[in-house]
Coordinates of C-alpha atoms in Angstrom, one line a residue:
M1 CA -20.8 6.1 -26.5
S2 CA -20.3 8.4 -23.5
A3 CA -17.5 7.8 -21.1
P4 CA -18.5 6.3 -17.8
R5 CA -18.2 7.9 -14.5
V6 CA -15.8 5.5 -13.1
S7 CA -13.7 2.6 -14.7
I8 CA -13.0 -0.3 -12.4
L9 CA -9.8 -2.1 -13.1
M10 CA -9.9 -5.8 -12.2
P11 CA -6.9 -8.3 -13.1
V12 CA -7.9 -11.8 -12.6
R13 CA -6.4 -15.4 -12.8
N14 CA -8.2 -18.5 -11.9
E15 CA -10.8 -16.8 -9.8
E16 CA -13.9 -19.0 -10.6
R17 CA -14.6 -19.7 -7.0
F18 CA -15.0 -16.0 -5.7
L19 CA -15.5 -14.0 -8.9
P20 CA -19.3 -14.3 -9.0
A21 CA -19.6 -12.7 -5.4
A22 CA -17.1 -9.9 -6.4
L23 CA -19.0 -9.2 -9.7
A24 CA -22.4 -9.2 -7.7
S25 CA -21.1 -6.6 -5.3
L26 CA -20.3 -4.3 -8.2
C27 CA -23.9 -4.8 -9.7
R28 CA -25.1 -3.6 -6.4
Q29 CA -23.4 -0.3 -6.4
S30 CA -25.5 2.7 -5.9
L31 CA -23.4 4.5 -8.5
T32 CA -24.3 2.8 -11.8
A33 CA -22.4 4.7 -14.3
W34 CA -19.3 2.6 -14.2
E35 CA -17.4 0.3 -16.7
L36 CA -15.5 -2.8 -15.5
I37 CA -12.3 -3.5 -17.3
V38 CA -11.4 -7.1 -16.4
V39 CA -8.0 -8.4 -17.5
D40 CA -7.8 -12.2 -17.6
D41 CA -4.1 -12.9 -16.9
G42 CA -4.1 -16.6 -18.3
S43 CA -6.8 -18.3 -16.3
T44 CA -6.9 -22.0 -16.7
D45 CA -10.0 -22.8 -14.7
G46 CA -13.6 -21.7 -15.4
T47 CA -12.9 -18.0 -15.1
P48 CA -13.0 -17.2 -18.8
E49 CA -16.5 -18.9 -19.2
L50 CA -17.7 -16.9 -16.1
L51 CA -16.5 -13.6 -17.5
R52 CA -18.1 -14.3 -21.1
A53 CA -21.4 -15.0 -19.4
A54 CA -21.1 -11.9 -17.1
A55 CA -20.2 -9.6 -20.1
A56 CA -23.1 -10.9 -22.0
R57 CA -25.5 -9.9 -19.3
D58 CA -24.0 -6.5 -18.5
R59 CA -22.6 -4.4 -21.4
R60 CA -20.7 -2.2 -18.8
M61 CA -18.2 -4.9 -18.5
R62 CA -15.4 -5.5 -21.0
V63 CA -13.0 -8.6 -20.9
L64 CA -9.4 -8.3 -22.1
N65 CA -6.9 -11.2 -22.3
N66 CA -3.3 -10.8 -21.1
A67 CA -2.2 -14.4 -21.8
G68 CA -0.5 -14.8 -18.5
A69 CA 2.1 -11.9 -18.9
G70 CA 1.8 -11.1 -15.2
L71 CA 0.2 -8.9 -12.8
V72 CA 2.0 -5.5 -13.7
D73 CA 1.4 -6.1 -17.4
A74 CA -2.3 -6.9 -16.7
L75 CA -2.7 -3.7 -14.7
N76 CA -1.1 -1.5 -17.2
Y77 CA -3.1 -3.1 -20.2
G78 CA -6.3 -2.7 -18.3
L79 CA -5.4 0.9 -17.2
A80 CA -4.8 1.8 -20.9
H81 CA -8.4 0.9 -21.7
C82 CA -10.1 2.7 -18.8
R83 CA -12.2 5.5 -20.3
A84 CA -13.3 7.2 -17.1
E85 CA -11.5 10.1 -15.3
L86 CA -11.6 8.1 -12.1
V87 CA -10.2 4.5 -11.8
A88 CA -11.2 2.3 -9.0
R89 CA -9.2 -0.9 -8.3
M90 CA -10.8 -4.3 -7.2
D91 CA -9.8 -7.8 -7.3
G92 CA -11.8 -10.8 -8.2
D93 CA -12.0 -12.3 -4.8
D94 CA -13.1 -9.2 -2.8
I95 CA -16.3 -7.5 -2.0
S96 CA -17.1 -3.8 -2.3
H97 CA -19.9 -2.2 -0.1
P98 CA -22.8 -0.9 -2.3
Q99 CA -22.0 2.7 -1.6
R100 CA -18.1 2.4 -2.1
L101 CA -17.9 3.9 -5.7
E102 CA -20.5 6.6 -5.0
R103 CA -18.7 7.8 -1.8
Q104 CA -15.1 7.6 -3.2
A105 CA -16.2 9.5 -6.5
A106 CA -18.0 12.2 -4.2
A107 CA -14.9 12.7 -2.2
L108 CA -12.8 13.2 -5.4
D109 CA -15.4 15.7 -6.8
A110 CA -15.6 17.6 -3.6
D111 CA -11.8 18.2 -3.5
P112 CA -10.0 18.8 -6.9
G113 CA -6.8 18.7 -4.9
L114 CA -7.3 15.0 -4.0
G115 CA -5.7 12.4 -6.2
L116 CA -6.4 9.2 -4.5
V117 CA -9.2 8.1 -2.1
A118 CA -9.0 4.9 -0.1
T119 CA -11.6 3.6 2.6
R120 CA -11.4 1.8 5.7
F121 CA -11.5 -2.0 5.1
R122 CA -12.2 -5.2 7.0
H123 CA -10.6 -8.6 6.4
F124 CA -12.9 -11.6 5.9
P125 CA -13.7 -14.4 6.7
R126 CA -12.9 -13.4 10.2
H127 CA -11.9 -16.8 11.5
S128 CA -9.0 -16.8 9.0
V129 CA -7.5 -13.6 9.9
G130 CA -4.4 -13.8 12.2
L131 CA -3.2 -11.4 14.8
G132 CA -0.7 -9.8 12.5
M133 CA -3.2 -8.9 9.7
R134 CA -5.7 -7.7 12.4
A135 CA -3.1 -5.4 13.8
Y136 CA -2.2 -4.3 10.0
E137 CA -6.0 -3.6 9.5
E138 CA -6.1 -1.5 12.8
W139 CA -3.0 0.5 11.8
Q140 CA -4.1 1.2 8.3
N141 CA -7.6 2.1 9.3
G142 CA -6.3 4.6 11.7
L143 CA -4.6 6.7 8.9
L144 CA -7.3 8.9 7.8
T145 CA -5.8 12.2 6.6
H146 CA -3.1 13.0 3.9
E147 CA -0.7 14.0 6.8
E148 CA -1.2 10.7 8.7
I149 CA -0.8 8.6 5.5
M150 CA 2.4 10.5 4.4
R151 CA 3.9 10.3 7.9
D152 CA 3.5 6.4 7.9
R153 CA 4.1 5.7 4.2
F154 CA 7.4 4.1 4.8
V155 CA 6.2 1.9 7.7
E156 CA 4.2 -0.3 5.3
S157 CA 1.9 0.1 2.4
P158 CA -0.5 2.6 3.7
V159 CA -3.6 1.8 1.5
V160 CA -5.0 -1.5 0.3
H161 CA -4.5 -1.6 -3.5
P162 CA -8.0 -3.0 -4.5
S163 CA -9.7 -0.5 -2.3
V164 CA -8.6 2.7 -3.9
M165 CA -10.1 5.1 -6.3
A166 CA -7.7 7.5 -8.1
R167 CA -7.6 10.1 -10.8
R168 CA -6.5 8.3 -14.0
Q169 CA -4.3 11.2 -15.0
A170 CA -2.4 10.8 -11.6
L171 CA -1.7 7.3 -12.4
T172 CA -0.6 7.9 -15.9
D173 CA 1.5 10.7 -15.0
A174 CA 3.3 8.7 -12.3
G175 CA 4.1 6.2 -15.1
G176 CA 1.6 3.5 -14.2
Y177 CA 2.8 0.2 -12.7
R178 CA 6.4 -0.9 -12.9
K179 CA 8.2 -4.2 -12.6
T180 CA 10.8 -3.5 -10.0
G181 CA 11.2 -6.7 -7.9
W182 CA 8.9 -5.3 -5.1
A183 CA 5.3 -4.7 -4.7
E184 CA 3.9 -2.8 -7.7
D185 CA 1.2 -1.0 -5.6
Y186 CA 3.5 0.1 -2.9
D187 CA 6.0 1.5 -5.5
L188 CA 3.0 3.5 -7.2
W189 CA 2.0 4.9 -3.9
L190 CA 5.4 6.2 -3.0
R191 CA 5.9 7.7 -6.5
L192 CA 2.5 9.4 -6.3
A193 CA 3.5 10.7 -2.9
A194 CA 6.7 12.1 -4.2
G195 CA 5.0 13.7 -7.0
G196 CA 2.7 15.7 -4.7
V197 CA -0.5 13.7 -5.0
R198 CA -2.8 14.1 -2.1
F199 CA -4.3 10.9 -0.4
T200 CA -7.2 10.5 2.0
R201 CA -9.2 7.7 3.5
L202 CA -12.9 7.6 4.0
P203 CA -13.9 6.8 7.5
E204 CA -16.5 4.1 6.7
V205 CA -15.7 0.4 6.0
L206 CA -16.5 0.3 2.3
F207 CA -14.2 -2.6 1.3
F208 CA -13.9 -6.3 2.4
W209 CA -10.5 -7.9 1.7
R210 CA -10.6 -11.6 1.5
E211 CA -7.9 -13.4 3.5
R212 CA -6.7 -16.6 1.9
P213 CA -3.5 -18.5 1.6
E214 CA -3.3 -18.0 -2.2
R215 CA -3.4 -14.1 -2.0
A216 CA -0.5 -12.5 -4.0
T217 CA 0.6 -10.8 -0.8
R218 CA 1.4 -14.2 0.6
T219 CA 2.7 -16.0 -2.6
M220 CA 4.7 -13.5 -4.6
G221 CA 8.4 -12.6 -3.8
E222 CA 7.6 -9.0 -4.5
Y223 CA 5.7 -8.8 -1.2
A224 CA 8.3 -10.4 1.0
A225 CA 9.9 -8.3 3.8
D226 CA 13.2 -8.0 1.9
A227 CA 11.5 -6.7 -1.2
F228 CA 9.5 -4.2 0.8
R229 CA 12.7 -3.0 2.5
A230 CA 14.5 -2.6 -0.9
C231 CA 11.5 -0.5 -2.2
K232 CA 11.6 1.8 0.9
I233 CA 15.3 2.3 0.6
H234 CA 15.0 3.0 -3.2
H235 CA 12.4 5.8 -2.6
L236 CA 14.0 7.1 0.6
C237 CA 17.3 7.5 -1.4
Q238 CA 15.4 9.8 -3.9
G239 CA 14.1 12.0 -1.0
F240 CA 14.9 11.8 2.7
L241 CA 18.2 10.2 2.1
L242 CA 19.1 12.0 -1.2
G243 CA 22.9 12.5 -1.1
V244 CA 23.2 10.8 2.3
D245 CA 25.8 8.1 2.8
N246 CA 25.7 7.8 6.5
V247 CA 22.7 7.3 8.7
T248 CA 21.8 6.6 12.3
L249 CA 19.4 3.6 13.0
A250 CA 17.1 3.8 16.0
G251 CA 16.8 0.1 16.9
A252 CA 19.6 -2.4 17.1
G253 CA 17.5 -5.4 17.0
L254 CA 17.0 -8.0 14.2
E255 CA 15.1 -5.6 12.2
G256 CA 17.7 -2.9 12.5
R257 CA 20.4 -5.3 11.4
A258 CA 18.4 -6.3 8.3
W259 CA 18.2 -2.6 7.4
Q260 CA 22.0 -2.2 8.0
R261 CA 22.6 -4.9 5.4
A262 CA 20.1 -3.6 2.9
L263 CA 21.4 0.1 3.2
A264 CA 24.9 -1.4 2.7
R265 CA 24.0 -2.8 -0.6
Q266 CA 23.0 0.7 -1.7
G267 CA 26.2 2.2 -0.4
V268 CA 24.6 3.9 2.8
R269 CA 26.5 2.9 6.0
V270 CA 25.3 3.0 9.6
G271 CA 27.3 5.7 11.4
R272 CA 25.7 4.7 14.9
W273 CA 23.0 2.9 16.5
L274 CA 20.4 4.3 19.0
D275 CA 18.9 1.8 21.5
V276 CA 17.1 2.2 24.7
D277 CA 18.4 -1.1 26.1
P278 CA 21.3 -0.3 28.4
R279 CA 22.8 -3.8 27.7
K280 CA 23.3 -2.9 24.1
Q281 CA 24.7 0.6 24.8
G282 CA 28.5 0.9 24.7
R283 CA 28.8 -2.0 22.3
T284 CA 29.9 -1.9 18.7
L285 CA 27.7 -3.3 16.0
H286 CA 28.9 -3.6 12.4
G287 CA 31.7 -1.1 13.1
A288 CA 29.3 1.5 14.6
P289 CA 28.7 2.4 18.3
V290 CA 25.4 1.7 20.0
T291 CA 24.6 4.7 22.1
A292 CA 21.6 6.0 24.1
P293 CA 19.3 8.4 22.3
D294 CA 20.0 11.3 24.8
D295 CA 22.5 13.2 22.8
V296 CA 20.5 13.4 19.5
R297 CA 20.5 16.9 17.9
A298 CA 18.1 18.2 15.3
G299 CA 19.7 18.6 11.9
A300 CA 22.7 16.7 12.9
E301 CA 22.0 13.4 11.4
K302 CA 19.3 11.5 9.5
I303 CA 17.6 8.8 11.5
L304 CA 15.7 5.7 10.5
V305 CA 13.5 4.2 13.0
T306 CA 13.4 0.5 12.7
V307 CA 11.6 -0.4 15.9
G308 CA 8.2 -1.8 14.9
T309 CA 6.9 -3.3 18.0
R310 CA 3.2 -2.4 18.9
G311 CA 3.1 1.0 20.5
A312 CA 6.8 1.8 20.0
R313 CA 6.2 4.4 17.3
D314 CA 4.1 6.5 19.5
G315 CA 6.8 6.4 22.3
I316 CA 9.5 7.3 19.7
R317 CA 7.5 10.2 18.4
H318 CA 7.0 11.5 21.9
W319 CA 10.7 11.2 22.6
A320 CA 11.5 13.0 19.2
R321 CA 9.3 15.8 19.9
R322 CA 10.9 16.4 23.3
A323 CA 14.2 16.3 21.5
G324 CA 13.2 18.8 19.0
L325 CA 13.4 16.3 16.0
R326 CA 11.1 16.9 12.9
E327 CA 9.5 13.9 11.4
G328 CA 10.2 13.7 7.6
E329 CA 13.2 16.0 8.1
D330 CA 15.4 14.5 10.9
F331 CA 13.8 11.1 11.3
V332 CA 11.5 8.7 9.5
C333 CA 9.7 5.6 10.9
V334 CA 10.4 2.6 8.5
T335 CA 9.0 -0.3 10.2

């Protein structure tokens, strides 16, 4: 039996409500040489029956059982059974555009140096999408090139997990998915980036991400703000902050203080704070002075930018360029 062109990796648990639409979107793909590896992670509703019936209709689909061992185990179990060189992720409640697989595979074929291809996405149903998720959608969809994605990779997860297609070898070389106490996909993206894997995003909207209260990003502790912060610090300490025990934080607000506490748990202290608010300047916060950003010098300190308000990063980057600071070497935006 010849290997398929693309393996689609889909972990599911209790997805009987939305699974038929997700499977139908795969059956409409213009690229037909795919296999679907579905890992049922202990479903207790009608999902197993739906999967059995779908697999009986389409021999490209294989159903594996994970007995409720959890998402990370389900992902690794399914990845081990993927036969294609290219692996596309998808969840059982989302929708793929009919040309999604074809266009992502074509991008990887055209550039052997690429390791992961995302697409622009759109949340649905639209009436359920709040302002925060709309802003996240706009931010992420604006990151198209490898350089843009790498620049903002510590701001938030820069790609939507079920929208990506990646080279299977890149995923296995990185060690697959890990149980770490934080988001398994974000941890993987940061490991891939550290390993030199190149990312890109197709400019078309080819993936539709269902917004609902039960989504893992809303219910699992691994996706909470504290867990994301711990993930970022772990990876920063292996790169930008390697061997560093004293940093400068740009932003003395609530988020900056949360970063100060998280960094302290990893043995990294805040030596000073930068803040544009003159009311904060001249004060001492957690034993470190709050100063204006005027006297910052390139190469003198490592700066983490913890100001995440809308439009603030653009202003900070403009200030940094004028000050001669190099992003990724002198400072990193982390919120």
